[in-house]
Amino acid sequence: MADPTGATLPVVGVDGGQSQTRLRLASSPQVIELPGISRLESDPDATLVALLARAWVDHDLPGGVRLVLGLTTLPPDTATREHLAARLAAATGAAQVWLTD
């Protein structure tokens, strides 16, 4: 898929579950395993942002990607989802953030 300028974006997929979170750059066979995130945490969105920001640093992941997340902890309303997407983009350098449950 291309961004609005026509450039192809690398894709990073995130499977965010309560028992484990996994992410993978689509062009790599490496799966990065991280702790899970529960809605019972005081701020699961902040936990997710911090977890992925740390993963970006620890695993030298690229910026400018399309970050696609399937989350069991997806916020219930559009405004909160948009805020989460903006925070994830800022924390990872992603050009696009797609969220789904």
PDB file of C-alpha atoms in Angstrom:
ATOM      1  CA  MET A   1       0.000   0.000   0.000  1.00  0.00           C
ATOM      2  CA  ALA A   2       1.148   3.536  -0.635  1.00  0.00           C
ATOM      3  CA  ASP A   3       1.006   6.687   1.405  1.00  0.00           C
ATOM      4  CA  PRO A   4      -0.630   9.814  -0.104  1.00  0.00           C
ATOM      5  CA  THR A   5       2.672  10.745  -1.807  1.00  0.00           C
ATOM      6  CA  GLY A   6       2.745   7.395  -3.576  1.00  0.00           C
ATOM      7  CA  ALA A   7       5.613   5.919  -1.521  1.00  0.00           C
ATOM      8  CA  THR A   8       5.331   2.357  -0.259  1.00  0.00           C
ATOM      9  CA  LEU A   9       5.399   2.142   3.522  1.00  0.00           C
ATOM     10  CA  PRO A  10       6.956  -0.719   5.456  1.00  0.00           C
ATOM     11  CA  VAL A  11       4.370  -2.398   7.681  1.00  0.00           C
ATOM     12  CA  VAL A  12       4.748  -3.319  11.345  1.00  0.00           C
ATOM     13  CA  GLY A  13       1.983  -5.549  12.665  1.00  0.00           C
ATOM     14  CA  VAL A  14       1.098  -5.719  16.352  1.00  0.00           C
ATOM     15  CA  ASP A  15      -1.023  -8.433  17.937  1.00  0.00           C
ATOM     16  CA  GLY A  16      -1.855  -6.867  21.284  1.00  0.00           C
ATOM     17  CA  GLY A  17      -3.364  -9.327  23.696  1.00  0.00           C
ATOM     18  CA  GLN A  18      -3.858  -9.467  27.415  1.00  0.00           C
ATOM     19  CA  SER A  19      -1.413 -12.332  27.941  1.00  0.00           C
ATOM     20  CA  GLN A  20       1.180 -11.261  25.360  1.00  0.00           C
ATOM     21  CA  THR A  21       1.883  -8.614  22.731  1.00  0.00           C
ATOM     22  CA  ARG A  22       3.728  -9.597  19.559  1.00  0.00           C
ATOM     23  CA  LEU A  23       5.050  -7.365  16.815  1.00  0.00           C
ATOM     24  CA  ARG A  24       6.764  -7.971  13.522  1.00  0.00           C
ATOM     25  CA  LEU A  25       8.124  -5.905  10.680  1.00  0.00           C
ATOM     26  CA  ALA A  26       6.429  -7.504   7.656  1.00  0.00           C
ATOM     27  CA  SER A  27       9.717  -7.810   5.774  1.00  0.00           C
ATOM     28  CA  SER A  28      11.366  -9.729   8.635  1.00  0.00           C
ATOM     29  CA  PRO A  29      10.764 -13.224  10.003  1.00  0.00           C
ATOM     30  CA  GLN A  30      11.613 -12.034  13.544  1.00  0.00           C
ATOM     31  CA  VAL A  31       8.670 -11.865  15.956  1.00  0.00           C
ATOM     32  CA  ILE A  32       9.234  -9.612  18.953  1.00  0.00           C
ATOM     33  CA  GLU A  33       7.412 -10.829  22.048  1.00  0.00           C
ATOM     34  CA  LEU A  34       6.390  -8.321  24.718  1.00  0.00           C
ATOM     35  CA  PRO A  35       4.204  -8.421  27.832  1.00  0.00           C
ATOM     36  CA  GLY A  36       0.441  -8.341  27.420  1.00  0.00           C
ATOM     37  CA  ILE A  37      -1.773  -5.409  28.366  1.00  0.00           C
ATOM     38  CA  SER A  38      -5.003  -5.624  30.320  1.00  0.00           C
ATOM     39  CA  ARG A  39      -7.905  -3.170  30.416  1.00  0.00           C
ATOM     40  CA  LEU A  40      -7.724  -3.657  34.187  1.00  0.00           C
ATOM     41  CA  GLU A  41      -4.483  -1.658  34.288  1.00  0.00           C
ATOM     42  CA  SER A  42      -4.829   1.918  35.457  1.00  0.00           C
ATOM     43  CA  ASP A  43      -3.990   3.284  31.972  1.00  0.00           C
ATOM     44  CA  PRO A  44      -3.645   0.528  29.374  1.00  0.00           C
ATOM     45  CA  ASP A  45      -3.188   3.046  26.548  1.00  0.00           C
ATOM     46  CA  ALA A  46      -0.189   4.653  28.276  1.00  0.00           C
ATOM     47  CA  THR A  47       1.205   1.187  28.978  1.00  0.00           C
ATOM     48  CA  LEU A  48       0.882   0.244  25.300  1.00  0.00           C
ATOM     49  CA  VAL A  49       2.532   3.466  24.124  1.00  0.00           C
ATOM     50  CA  ALA A  50       5.448   2.982  26.544  1.00  0.00           C
ATOM     51  CA  LEU A  51       5.794  -0.697  25.613  1.00  0.00           C
ATOM     52  CA  LEU A  52       5.996   0.026  21.883  1.00  0.00           C
ATOM     53  CA  ALA A  53       8.267   3.058  22.326  1.00  0.00           C
ATOM     54  CA  ARG A  54      10.687   0.823  24.247  1.00  0.00           C
ATOM     55  CA  ALA A  55      10.433  -1.913  21.592  1.00  0.00           C
ATOM     56  CA  TRP A  56      11.297   0.620  18.875  1.00  0.00           C
ATOM     57  CA  VAL A  57      14.481   1.565  20.731  1.00  0.00           C
ATOM     58  CA  ASP A  58      15.466  -1.924  21.882  1.00  0.00           C
ATOM     59  CA  HIS A  59      14.976  -3.506  18.445  1.00  0.00           C
ATOM     60  CA  ASP A  60      16.038  -0.549  16.264  1.00  0.00           C
ATOM     61  CA  LEU A  61      12.751  -0.530  14.362  1.00  0.00           C
ATOM     62  CA  PRO A  62      12.370   2.007  11.549  1.00  0.00           C
ATOM     63  CA  GLY A  63      10.224   5.126  11.588  1.00  0.00           C
ATOM     64  CA  GLY A  64       7.914   6.075   8.751  1.00  0.00           C
ATOM     65  CA  VAL A  65       6.046   2.763   8.848  1.00  0.00           C
ATOM     66  CA  ARG A  66       2.391   1.828   8.696  1.00  0.00           C
ATOM     67  CA  LEU A  67       1.753   0.540  12.219  1.00  0.00           C
ATOM     68  CA  VAL A  68      -1.199  -1.874  12.210  1.00  0.00           C
ATOM     69  CA  LEU A  69      -2.500  -2.981  15.605  1.00  0.00           C
ATOM     70  CA  GLY A  70      -5.084  -5.584  16.535  1.00  0.00           C
ATOM     71  CA  LEU A  71      -5.855  -4.939  20.204  1.00  0.00           C
ATOM     72  CA  THR A  72      -7.994  -6.714  22.764  1.00  0.00           C
ATOM     73  CA  THR A  73      -7.748  -3.439  24.706  1.00  0.00           C
ATOM     74  CA  LEU A  74      -8.980  -1.181  21.874  1.00  0.00           C
ATOM     75  CA  PRO A  75     -10.549   1.971  23.334  1.00  0.00           C
ATOM     76  CA  PRO A  76     -14.336   1.940  22.988  1.00  0.00           C
ATOM     77  CA  ASP A  77     -14.838   5.371  21.409  1.00  0.00           C
ATOM     78  CA  THR A  78     -13.513   7.125  18.310  1.00  0.00           C
ATOM     79  CA  ALA A  79     -11.991  10.123  20.085  1.00  0.00           C
ATOM     80  CA  THR A  80      -9.952   7.940  22.432  1.00  0.00           C
ATOM     81  CA  ARG A  81      -8.829   5.715  19.541  1.00  0.00           C
ATOM     82  CA  GLU A  82      -7.696   8.773  17.570  1.00  0.00           C
ATOM     83  CA  HIS A  83      -5.796  10.059  20.601  1.00  0.00           C
ATOM     84  CA  LEU A  84      -4.134   6.655  21.061  1.00  0.00           C
ATOM     85  CA  ALA A  85      -3.168   6.532  17.375  1.00  0.00           C
ATOM     86  CA  ALA A  86      -1.569   9.980  17.617  1.00  0.00           C
ATOM     87  CA  ARG A  87       0.373   8.974  20.740  1.00  0.00           C
ATOM     88  CA  LEU A  88       1.590   5.770  19.063  1.00  0.00           C
ATOM     89  CA  ALA A  89       2.692   7.693  15.973  1.00  0.00           C
ATOM     90  CA  ALA A  90       4.636  10.146  18.126  1.00  0.00           C
ATOM     91  CA  ALA A  91       6.257   7.371  20.180  1.00  0.00           C
ATOM     92  CA  THR A  92       7.303   5.197  17.219  1.00  0.00           C
ATOM     93  CA  GLY A  93       7.702   7.638  14.344  1.00  0.00           C
ATOM     94  CA  ALA A  94       5.007   5.762  12.388  1.00  0.00           C
ATOM     95  CA  ALA A  95       3.644   7.595   9.352  1.00  0.00           C
ATOM     96  CA  GLN A  96       0.279   5.858   9.742  1.00  0.00           C
ATOM     97  CA  VAL A  97      -1.405   4.030  12.613  1.00  0.00           C
ATOM     98  CA  TRP A  98      -4.296   1.655  11.992  1.00  0.00           C
ATOM     99  CA  LEU A  99      -6.234   0.272  14.972  1.00  0.00           C
ATOM    100  CA  THR A 100      -8.698  -2.599  15.155  1.00  0.00           C
ATOM    101  CA  ASP A 101     -10.003  -5.004  17.765  1.00  0.00           C
TER     102      ASP A 101
END
